[in-house]
């Protein structure tokens, strides 16, 4: 059952489509060169980009939370179900410390941590994109409508 949950999270992460953000990311480079008549359209593009980013971000946060849960479940299974057999096989005296040591070596725990790392990376990426688009929107607004930028 743990494998299915982990596979689902992995699948969710792999199907997240951030390519929609490429178009809007390229528009960030246009900030210093845009025509002031195009300012409203450019600001609207950044608002749309923030909306898309937030939608993807919400999905990434859900995956990240599920990855946390998967790690907890994998650790519990490793500690209570798998550690004894492993320790007996290796001839190691069973103790709570030995079980804890095994938990970090368990393949399912390692796999869950890898999925967690992927979800954290996606969350961090999307946070940065949201901030970039918000800053882009604000910069366009300042350049287009502020008195000190008027020539």
PDB file of C-alpha atoms in Angstrom:
ATOM      1  CA  UNK A   1       0.000   0.000   0.000  1.00  0.00           C
ATOM      2  CA  UNK A   2       2.891   2.352   0.803  1.00  0.00           C
ATOM      3  CA  UNK A   3       4.358   1.732  -2.654  1.00  0.00           C
ATOM      4  CA  UNK A   4       1.069   2.732  -4.279  1.00  0.00           C
ATOM      5  CA  UNK A   5       0.875   5.974  -2.305  1.00  0.00           C
ATOM      6  CA  UNK A   6       4.449   6.840  -3.190  1.00  0.00           C
ATOM      7  CA  UNK A   7       3.866   6.010  -6.849  1.00  0.00           C
ATOM      8  CA  UNK A   8       0.779   8.251  -6.855  1.00  0.00           C
ATOM      9  CA  UNK A   9       2.713  11.175  -5.399  1.00  0.00           C
ATOM     10  CA  UNK A  10       5.521  10.629  -7.896  1.00  0.00           C
ATOM     11  CA  UNK A  11       3.014  10.520 -10.733  1.00  0.00           C
ATOM     12  CA  UNK A  12       1.357  13.724  -9.524  1.00  0.00           C
ATOM     13  CA  UNK A  13       4.726  15.479  -9.387  1.00  0.00           C
ATOM     14  CA  UNK A  14       5.663  14.299 -12.872  1.00  0.00           C
ATOM     15  CA  UNK A  15       2.405  15.491 -14.386  1.00  0.00           C
ATOM     16  CA  UNK A  16       2.755  19.023 -13.017  1.00  0.00           C
ATOM     17  CA  UNK A  17       3.108  21.169 -16.122  1.00  0.00           C
ATOM     18  CA  UNK A  18       5.251  24.232 -15.507  1.00  0.00           C
ATOM     19  CA  UNK A  19       5.798  24.847 -19.221  1.00  0.00           C
ATOM     20  CA  UNK A  20       2.841  27.233 -19.156  1.00  0.00           C
ATOM     21  CA  UNK A  21       5.034  29.572 -17.137  1.00  0.00           C
ATOM     22  CA  UNK A  22       7.774  29.795 -19.782  1.00  0.00           C
ATOM     23  CA  UNK A  23       5.872  32.349 -21.865  1.00  0.00           C
ATOM     24  CA  UNK A  24       5.354  34.579 -18.851  1.00  0.00           C
ATOM     25  CA  UNK A  25       8.924  34.130 -17.635  1.00  0.00           C
ATOM     26  CA  UNK A  26      10.144  35.433 -21.005  1.00  0.00           C
ATOM     27  CA  UNK A  27       7.955  38.515 -20.524  1.00  0.00           C
ATOM     28  CA  UNK A  28       9.984  39.417 -17.443  1.00  0.00           C
ATOM     29  CA  UNK A  29      12.826  40.320 -19.798  1.00  0.00           C
ATOM     30  CA  UNK A  30      10.520  42.804 -21.572  1.00  0.00           C
ATOM     31  CA  UNK A  31      10.064  44.967 -18.492  1.00  0.00           C
ATOM     32  CA  UNK A  32      12.725  47.527 -19.365  1.00  0.00           C
ATOM     33  CA  UNK A  33      11.811  47.713 -23.045  1.00  0.00           C
ATOM     34  CA  UNK A  34       8.022  47.815 -23.178  1.00  0.00           C
ATOM     35  CA  UNK A  35       5.923  50.573 -24.678  1.00  0.00           C
ATOM     36  CA  UNK A  36       3.863  52.341 -22.017  1.00  0.00           C
ATOM     37  CA  UNK A  37       0.748  51.703 -24.083  1.00  0.00           C
ATOM     38  CA  UNK A  38       1.357  47.983 -23.539  1.00  0.00           C
ATOM     39  CA  UNK A  39       1.704  48.316 -19.758  1.00  0.00           C
ATOM     40  CA  UNK A  40      -1.877  47.208 -18.947  1.00  0.00           C
ATOM     41  CA  UNK A  41      -1.519  44.093 -21.116  1.00  0.00           C
ATOM     42  CA  UNK A  42       1.846  43.242 -19.570  1.00  0.00           C
ATOM     43  CA  UNK A  43       0.470  43.712 -16.059  1.00  0.00           C
ATOM     44  CA  UNK A  44      -2.458  41.480 -16.965  1.00  0.00           C
ATOM     45  CA  UNK A  45      -0.027  38.828 -18.231  1.00  0.00           C
ATOM     46  CA  UNK A  46       1.763  38.867 -14.890  1.00  0.00           C
ATOM     47  CA  UNK A  47      -1.550  38.569 -13.031  1.00  0.00           C
ATOM     48  CA  UNK A  48      -2.417  35.536 -15.153  1.00  0.00           C
ATOM     49  CA  UNK A  49       1.059  34.113 -14.536  1.00  0.00           C
ATOM     50  CA  UNK A  50       0.583  34.525 -10.779  1.00  0.00           C
ATOM     51  CA  UNK A  51      -2.782  32.797 -11.001  1.00  0.00           C
ATOM     52  CA  UNK A  52      -1.356  29.854 -12.955  1.00  0.00           C
ATOM     53  CA  UNK A  53       1.620  29.652 -10.588  1.00  0.00           C
ATOM     54  CA  UNK A  54      -0.637  29.675  -7.548  1.00  0.00           C
ATOM     55  CA  UNK A  55      -2.766  26.886  -9.000  1.00  0.00           C
ATOM     56  CA  UNK A  56       0.304  24.753  -9.647  1.00  0.00           C
ATOM     57  CA  UNK A  57       1.730  25.752  -6.254  1.00  0.00           C
ATOM     58  CA  UNK A  58      -1.388  24.492  -4.484  1.00  0.00           C
ATOM     59  CA  UNK A  59      -0.977  21.128  -6.189  1.00  0.00           C
ATOM     60  CA  UNK A  60       2.728  21.027  -5.317  1.00  0.00           C
ATOM     61  CA  UNK A  61       1.962  21.779  -1.663  1.00  0.00           C
ATOM     62  CA  UNK A  62      -0.519  18.896  -1.596  1.00  0.00           C
ATOM     63  CA  UNK A  63       2.162  16.576  -3.002  1.00  0.00           C
ATOM     64  CA  UNK A  64       4.648  17.895  -0.453  1.00  0.00           C
ATOM     65  CA  UNK A  65       2.254  17.189   2.401  1.00  0.00           C
ATOM     66  CA  UNK A  66       1.568  13.714   1.058  1.00  0.00           C
ATOM     67  CA  UNK A  67       5.320  13.109   0.799  1.00  0.00           C
ATOM     68  CA  UNK A  68       5.683  14.042   4.479  1.00  0.00           C
ATOM     69  CA  UNK A  69       3.008  11.510   5.340  1.00  0.00           C
ATOM     70  CA  UNK A  70       4.679   8.877   3.155  1.00  0.00           C
ATOM     71  CA  UNK A  71       7.954   9.374   5.015  1.00  0.00           C
ATOM     72  CA  UNK A  72       6.218   8.973   8.380  1.00  0.00           C
ATOM     73  CA  UNK A  73       4.461   5.802   7.273  1.00  0.00           C
ATOM     74  CA  UNK A  74       7.643   4.357   5.753  1.00  0.00           C
ATOM     75  CA  UNK A  75       9.575   5.101   8.945  1.00  0.00           C
ATOM     76  CA  UNK A  76       6.915   3.437  11.091  1.00  0.00           C
ATOM     77  CA  UNK A  77       6.823   0.341   8.912  1.00  0.00           C
ATOM     78  CA  UNK A  78      10.606   0.163   8.876  1.00  0.00           C
ATOM     79  CA  UNK A  79      10.856   0.562  12.637  1.00  0.00           C
ATOM     80  CA  UNK A  80       8.090  -1.820  13.688  1.00  0.00           C
ATOM     81  CA  UNK A  81       7.933  -4.367  10.869  1.00  0.00           C
ATOM     82  CA  UNK A  82      11.214  -4.558   8.989  1.00  0.00           C
ATOM     83  CA  UNK A  83      13.942  -3.740  11.496  1.00  0.00           C
ATOM     84  CA  UNK A  84      13.701  -6.992  13.487  1.00  0.00           C
ATOM     85  CA  UNK A  85      14.187  -9.216  10.459  1.00  0.00           C
ATOM     86  CA  UNK A  86      17.067  -7.129   9.154  1.00  0.00           C
ATOM     87  CA  UNK A  87      18.827  -7.042  12.514  1.00  0.00           C
ATOM     88  CA  UNK A  88      18.421 -10.801  12.995  1.00  0.00           C
ATOM     89  CA  UNK A  89      19.743 -11.429   9.490  1.00  0.00           C
ATOM     90  CA  UNK A  90      22.832  -9.316  10.178  1.00  0.00           C
ATOM     91  CA  UNK A  91      23.359 -10.759  13.673  1.00  0.00           C
ATOM     92  CA  UNK A  92      22.902  -7.418  15.376  1.00  0.00           C
ATOM     93  CA  UNK A  93      21.376  -7.316  18.851  1.00  0.00           C
ATOM     94  CA  UNK A  94      17.912  -5.790  18.648  1.00  0.00           C
ATOM     95  CA  UNK A  95      17.438  -2.506  20.478  1.00  0.00           C
ATOM     96  CA  UNK A  96      15.592   0.740  19.930  1.00  0.00           C
ATOM     97  CA  UNK A  97      18.821   2.369  18.747  1.00  0.00           C
ATOM     98  CA  UNK A  98      19.490  -0.441  16.281  1.00  0.00           C
ATOM     99  CA  UNK A  99      15.950  -0.107  14.955  1.00  0.00           C
ATOM    100  CA  UNK A 100      16.388   3.658  14.563  1.00  0.00           C
ATOM    101  CA  UNK A 101      19.628   3.054  12.699  1.00  0.00           C
ATOM    102  CA  UNK A 102      17.850   0.664  10.345  1.00  0.00           C
ATOM    103  CA  UNK A 103      15.056   3.148   9.610  1.00  0.00           C
ATOM    104  CA  UNK A 104      17.509   5.480   7.874  1.00  0.00           C
ATOM    105  CA  UNK A 105      18.799   2.576   5.757  1.00  0.00           C
ATOM    106  CA  UNK A 106      15.393   1.241   4.721  1.00  0.00           C
ATOM    107  CA  UNK A 107      14.858   1.440   0.932  1.00  0.00           C
ATOM    108  CA  UNK A 108      11.240   2.581   1.289  1.00  0.00           C
ATOM    109  CA  UNK A 109      12.249   5.411   3.621  1.00  0.00           C
ATOM    110  CA  UNK A 110      14.965   6.454   1.176  1.00  0.00           C
ATOM    111  CA  UNK A 111      12.478   6.374  -1.715  1.00  0.00           C
ATOM    112  CA  UNK A 112       9.991   8.464   0.277  1.00  0.00           C
ATOM    113  CA  UNK A 113      12.702  11.006   1.067  1.00  0.00           C
ATOM    114  CA  UNK A 114      13.583  11.271  -2.616  1.00  0.00           C
ATOM    115  CA  UNK A 115       9.959  12.020  -3.474  1.00  0.00           C
ATOM    116  CA  UNK A 116       9.896  14.573  -0.650  1.00  0.00           C
ATOM    117  CA  UNK A 117      13.007  16.241  -2.096  1.00  0.00           C
ATOM    118  CA  UNK A 118      11.309  16.468  -5.509  1.00  0.00           C
ATOM    119  CA  UNK A 119       8.193  18.006  -4.002  1.00  0.00           C
ATOM    120  CA  UNK A 120      10.226  20.497  -1.962  1.00  0.00           C
ATOM    121  CA  UNK A 121      12.159  21.533  -5.067  1.00  0.00           C
ATOM    122  CA  UNK A 122       8.931  22.127  -6.975  1.00  0.00           C
ATOM    123  CA  UNK A 123       7.457  24.148  -4.107  1.00  0.00           C
ATOM    124  CA  UNK A 124      10.607  26.295  -3.882  1.00  0.00           C
ATOM    125  CA  UNK A 125      10.624  26.825  -7.659  1.00  0.00           C
ATOM    126  CA  UNK A 126       6.993  27.917  -7.686  1.00  0.00           C
ATOM    127  CA  UNK A 127       7.428  30.257  -4.709  1.00  0.00           C
ATOM    128  CA  UNK A 128      10.224  31.972  -6.612  1.00  0.00           C
ATOM    129  CA  UNK A 129       8.124  32.214  -9.780  1.00  0.00           C
ATOM    130  CA  UNK A 130       5.192  33.745  -7.915  1.00  0.00           C
ATOM    131  CA  UNK A 131       7.487  36.336  -6.360  1.00  0.00           C
ATOM    132  CA  UNK A 132       9.094  37.075  -9.752  1.00  0.00           C
ATOM    133  CA  UNK A 133       5.741  37.612 -11.428  1.00  0.00           C
ATOM    134  CA  UNK A 134       4.499  39.799  -8.581  1.00  0.00           C
ATOM    135  CA  UNK A 135       7.668  41.898  -8.782  1.00  0.00           C
ATOM    136  CA  UNK A 136       7.326  42.080 -12.566  1.00  0.00           C
ATOM    137  CA  UNK A 137       3.763  43.347 -12.241  1.00  0.00           C
ATOM    138  CA  UNK A 138       4.791  45.954  -9.681  1.00  0.00           C
ATOM    139  CA  UNK A 139       7.779  47.081 -11.737  1.00  0.00           C
ATOM    140  CA  UNK A 140       5.672  47.559 -14.863  1.00  0.00           C
ATOM    141  CA  UNK A 141       3.147  49.520 -12.830  1.00  0.00           C
ATOM    142  CA  UNK A 142       5.853  51.758 -11.348  1.00  0.00           C
ATOM    143  CA  UNK A 143       7.588  52.364 -14.654  1.00  0.00           C
ATOM    144  CA  UNK A 144       4.387  53.084 -16.552  1.00  0.00           C
ATOM    145  CA  UNK A 145       2.513  55.169 -14.025  1.00  0.00           C
ATOM    146  CA  UNK A 146       5.046  56.708 -11.659  1.00  0.00           C
ATOM    147  CA  UNK A 147       6.008  60.370 -12.063  1.00  0.00           C
ATOM    148  CA  UNK A 148       9.711  59.769 -11.545  1.00  0.00           C
ATOM    149  CA  UNK A 149       9.886  57.396 -14.528  1.00  0.00           C
ATOM    150  CA  UNK A 150       8.009  59.731 -16.890  1.00  0.00           C
ATOM    151  CA  UNK A 151      10.265  61.428 -19.431  1.00  0.00           C
TER     152      UNK A 151
END
